Coordinates of C-alpha atoms in Angstrom, one line a residue:
X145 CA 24.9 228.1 71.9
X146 CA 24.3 231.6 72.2
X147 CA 21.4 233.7 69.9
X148 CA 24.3 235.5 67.9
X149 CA 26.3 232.1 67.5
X150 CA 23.8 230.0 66.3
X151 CA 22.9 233.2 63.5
X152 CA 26.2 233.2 62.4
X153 CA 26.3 229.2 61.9
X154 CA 23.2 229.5 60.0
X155 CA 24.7 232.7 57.2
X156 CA 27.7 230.9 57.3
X157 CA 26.2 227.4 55.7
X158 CA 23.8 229.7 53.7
X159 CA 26.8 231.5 52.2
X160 CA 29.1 228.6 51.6
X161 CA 26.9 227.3 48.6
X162 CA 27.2 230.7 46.9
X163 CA 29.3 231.1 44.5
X164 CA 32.1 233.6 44.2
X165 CA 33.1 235.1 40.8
X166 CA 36.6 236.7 40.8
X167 CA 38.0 239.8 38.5
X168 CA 41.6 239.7 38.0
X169 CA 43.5 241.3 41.2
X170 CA 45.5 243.2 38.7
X171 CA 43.0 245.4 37.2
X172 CA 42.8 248.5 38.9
X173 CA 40.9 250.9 36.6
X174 CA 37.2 252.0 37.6
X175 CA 36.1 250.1 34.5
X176 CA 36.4 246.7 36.3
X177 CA 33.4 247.3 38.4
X178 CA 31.4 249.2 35.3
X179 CA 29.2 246.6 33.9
X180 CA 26.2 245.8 35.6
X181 CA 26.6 241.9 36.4
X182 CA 29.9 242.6 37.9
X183 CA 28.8 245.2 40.5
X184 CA 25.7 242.8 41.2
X185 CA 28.6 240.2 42.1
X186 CA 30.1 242.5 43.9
X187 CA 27.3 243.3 46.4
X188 CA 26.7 239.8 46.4
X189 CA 30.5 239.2 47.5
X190 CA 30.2 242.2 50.1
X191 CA 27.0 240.3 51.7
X192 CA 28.6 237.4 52.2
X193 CA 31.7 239.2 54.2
X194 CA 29.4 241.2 55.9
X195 CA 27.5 238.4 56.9
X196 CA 29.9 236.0 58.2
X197 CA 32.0 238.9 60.0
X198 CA 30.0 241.5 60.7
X199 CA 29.7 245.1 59.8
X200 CA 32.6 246.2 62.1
X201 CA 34.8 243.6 61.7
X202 CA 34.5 243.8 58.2
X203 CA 37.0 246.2 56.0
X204 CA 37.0 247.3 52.2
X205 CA 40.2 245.5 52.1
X206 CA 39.0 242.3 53.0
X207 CA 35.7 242.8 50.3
X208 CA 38.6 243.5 47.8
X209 CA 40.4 240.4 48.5
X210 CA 37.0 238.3 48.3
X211 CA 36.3 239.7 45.3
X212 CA 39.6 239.7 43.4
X213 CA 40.4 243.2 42.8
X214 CA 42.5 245.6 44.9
X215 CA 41.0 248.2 47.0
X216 CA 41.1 251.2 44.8
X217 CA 38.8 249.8 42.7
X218 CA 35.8 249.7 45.5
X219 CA 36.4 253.1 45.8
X220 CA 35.7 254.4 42.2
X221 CA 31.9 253.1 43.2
X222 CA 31.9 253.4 46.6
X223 CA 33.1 256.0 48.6
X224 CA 32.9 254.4 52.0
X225 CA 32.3 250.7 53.7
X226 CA 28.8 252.8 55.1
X227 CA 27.8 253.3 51.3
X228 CA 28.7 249.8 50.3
X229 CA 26.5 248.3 53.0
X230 CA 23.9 250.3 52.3
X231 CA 23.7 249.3 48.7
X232 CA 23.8 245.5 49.6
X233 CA 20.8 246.5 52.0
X234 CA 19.0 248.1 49.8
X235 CA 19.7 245.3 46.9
X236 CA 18.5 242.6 49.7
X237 CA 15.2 244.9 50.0
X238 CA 14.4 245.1 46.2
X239 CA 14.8 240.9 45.8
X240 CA 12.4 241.0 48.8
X241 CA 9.9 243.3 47.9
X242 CA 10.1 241.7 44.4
X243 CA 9.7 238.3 45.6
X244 CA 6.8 239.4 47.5
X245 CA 5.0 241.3 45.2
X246 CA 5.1 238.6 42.6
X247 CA 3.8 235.8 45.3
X248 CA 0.8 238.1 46.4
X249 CA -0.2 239.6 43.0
X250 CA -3.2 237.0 41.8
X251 CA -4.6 236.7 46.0
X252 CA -7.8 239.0 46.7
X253 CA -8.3 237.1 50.4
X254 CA -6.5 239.1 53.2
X255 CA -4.8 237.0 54.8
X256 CA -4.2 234.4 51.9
X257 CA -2.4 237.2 50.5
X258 CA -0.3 237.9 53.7
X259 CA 0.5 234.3 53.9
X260 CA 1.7 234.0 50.6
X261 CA 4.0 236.9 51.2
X262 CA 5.1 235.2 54.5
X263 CA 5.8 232.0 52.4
X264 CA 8.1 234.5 50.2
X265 CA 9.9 235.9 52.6
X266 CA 11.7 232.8 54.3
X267 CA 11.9 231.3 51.0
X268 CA 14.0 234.4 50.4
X269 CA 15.9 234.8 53.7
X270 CA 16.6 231.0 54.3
X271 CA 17.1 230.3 50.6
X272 CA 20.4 229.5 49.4
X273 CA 21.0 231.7 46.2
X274 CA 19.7 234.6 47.7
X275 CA 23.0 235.7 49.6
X276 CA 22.2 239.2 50.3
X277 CA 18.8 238.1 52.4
X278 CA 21.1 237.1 55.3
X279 CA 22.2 240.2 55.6
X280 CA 18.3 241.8 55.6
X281 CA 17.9 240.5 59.2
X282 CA 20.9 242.1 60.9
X283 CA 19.7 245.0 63.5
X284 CA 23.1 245.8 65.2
X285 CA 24.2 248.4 62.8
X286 CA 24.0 251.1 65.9
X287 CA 26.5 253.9 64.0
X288 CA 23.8 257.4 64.1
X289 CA 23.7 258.2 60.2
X290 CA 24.5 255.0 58.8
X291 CA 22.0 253.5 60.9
X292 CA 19.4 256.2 59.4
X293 CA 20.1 254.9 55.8
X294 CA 19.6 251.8 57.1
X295 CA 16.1 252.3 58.4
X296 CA 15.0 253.9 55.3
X297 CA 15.8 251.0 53.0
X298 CA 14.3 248.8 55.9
X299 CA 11.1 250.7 56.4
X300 CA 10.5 250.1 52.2
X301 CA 9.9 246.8 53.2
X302 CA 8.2 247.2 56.3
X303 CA 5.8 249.7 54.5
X304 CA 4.5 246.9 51.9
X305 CA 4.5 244.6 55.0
X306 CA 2.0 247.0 56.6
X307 CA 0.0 247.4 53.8
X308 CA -0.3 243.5 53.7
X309 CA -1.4 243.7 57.9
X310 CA -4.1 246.3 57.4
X311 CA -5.7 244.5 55.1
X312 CA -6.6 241.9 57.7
X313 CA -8.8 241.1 60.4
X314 CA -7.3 240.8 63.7
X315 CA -8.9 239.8 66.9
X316 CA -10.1 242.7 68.8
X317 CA -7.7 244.7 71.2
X318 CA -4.5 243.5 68.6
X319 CA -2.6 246.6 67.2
X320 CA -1.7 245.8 64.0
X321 CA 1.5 247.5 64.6
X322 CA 2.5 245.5 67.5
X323 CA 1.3 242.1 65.3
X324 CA 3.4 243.3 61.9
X325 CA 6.0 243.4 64.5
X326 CA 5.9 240.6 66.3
X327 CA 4.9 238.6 62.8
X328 CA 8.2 239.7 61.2
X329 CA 10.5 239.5 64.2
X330 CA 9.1 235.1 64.1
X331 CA 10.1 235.1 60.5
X332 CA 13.4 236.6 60.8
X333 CA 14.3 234.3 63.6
X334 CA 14.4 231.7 61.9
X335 CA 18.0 232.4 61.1
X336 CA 18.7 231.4 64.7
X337 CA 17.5 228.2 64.2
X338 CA 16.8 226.8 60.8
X339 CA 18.2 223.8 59.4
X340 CA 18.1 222.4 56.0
X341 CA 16.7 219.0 55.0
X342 CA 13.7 219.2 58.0
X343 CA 10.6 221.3 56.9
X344 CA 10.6 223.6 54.4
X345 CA 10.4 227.0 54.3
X346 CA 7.2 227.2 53.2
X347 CA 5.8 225.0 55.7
X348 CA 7.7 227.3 58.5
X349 CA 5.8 230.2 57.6
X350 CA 2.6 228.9 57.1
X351 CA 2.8 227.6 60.6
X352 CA 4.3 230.6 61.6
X353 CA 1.4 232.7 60.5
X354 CA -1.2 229.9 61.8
X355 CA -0.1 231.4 65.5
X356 CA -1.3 234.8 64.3
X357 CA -4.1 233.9 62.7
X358 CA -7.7 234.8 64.9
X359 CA -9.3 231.3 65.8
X360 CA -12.5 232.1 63.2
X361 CA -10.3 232.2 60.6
X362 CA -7.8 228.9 60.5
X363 CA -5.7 228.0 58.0
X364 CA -5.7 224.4 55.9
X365 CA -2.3 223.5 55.7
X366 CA -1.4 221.5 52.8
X367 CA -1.1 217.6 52.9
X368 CA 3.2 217.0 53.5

């Protein structure tokens, strides 16, 4: 099975527990998207099609449908499918970031600290009720501007992420950058390969961060 197979096994059984609330199809007025829970749906609705089909293969139309509402109605929030992507990107980012922050606010050791944030980040990506995390891990987007909007929302990530690096002691000759890198592209790949009911996600990643770890400073993993 193929890289980009196997990734789109893994969103599809991450999506399929998340559930789907409808509007009524017949409501066409810009009010049906107003309130703040229903556009939240929304995005969460768009990640799911966006994740199971792709960016390109994926149309307003077909988010409408999925969400129960007919295409004018995406249109009095969104002006394009670029915009609409972006905003379930950047929704993706703020649970991340969130969930990150929160696991790493109480840790003074370096590393402990990155860890933790580690631990977050799968928990968040391969978790179940986090739908818009599968999307966080898709790099094809290729289109010039839409791709620039992407990078932004991704670097807001990636900059907390580096923070997180610096703070650490790596073995000499290691770039930080090239270990942030190579650190995040582990955890992300996951996707490929992940299944449910084996180790958790937690365990992953603290393994996962044991291989990047410098050999003075190991890491005590917790009895299973």
């Amino acid at each position: 099975m193929s890289s980009s197979v196997a990734r789109s096994e893994r969103r599809k059984k991450a999506l399929a527990t998340v559930p789907v609330d409808k509007a009524d199809p017949s409501n066409e007025g810009a009010e049906s998207l107003a309130e703040g829970g229903r556009k939240s749906i929304l995005l969460e609705v768009a990640a799911r099609q966006f994740a199971k089909k792709g960016f390109d293969k994926t149309s307003m139309r077909d988010i409408a449908a999925a969400f129960g509402v007919l295409p004018g109605s995406l249109y009095h929030h969104f002006n394009s499918k670029d915009e609409l992507f972006i905003a379930v990107y950047a929704a993706g980012v703020d649970r991340m970031i969130d969930a990150v922050a929160k696991a790493t606010e109480n840790i003074v050791d370096p590393w402990d600290r990155l860890e933790a944030a580690c631990v977050a980040h799968l928990q968040e990506l391969l978790g179940h009720e986090n739908v818009l995390a599968a999307v966080l891990a898709d790099n094809s987007i290729s289109d010039g501007e839409l791709r620039k909007a992407w990078a932004h929302e991704r670097g807001r990530y990636e900059d907390l992420l580096r923070t997180l690096v610096d703070a650490v002691e790596l073995n000499a000759g290691v770039e930080s950058r090239y270990f942030r890198l190579g650190l995040l592209g582990a955890i992300n790949w996951t996707l490929t390969w992940y299944q449910a009911g084996g180790e958790s996600p937690e365990q992953i990643a603290r393994k996962l961060v044991a291989l990047f770890r410098p050999l003075g400073n190991p890491v005590q993993f917790p009895p299973l």
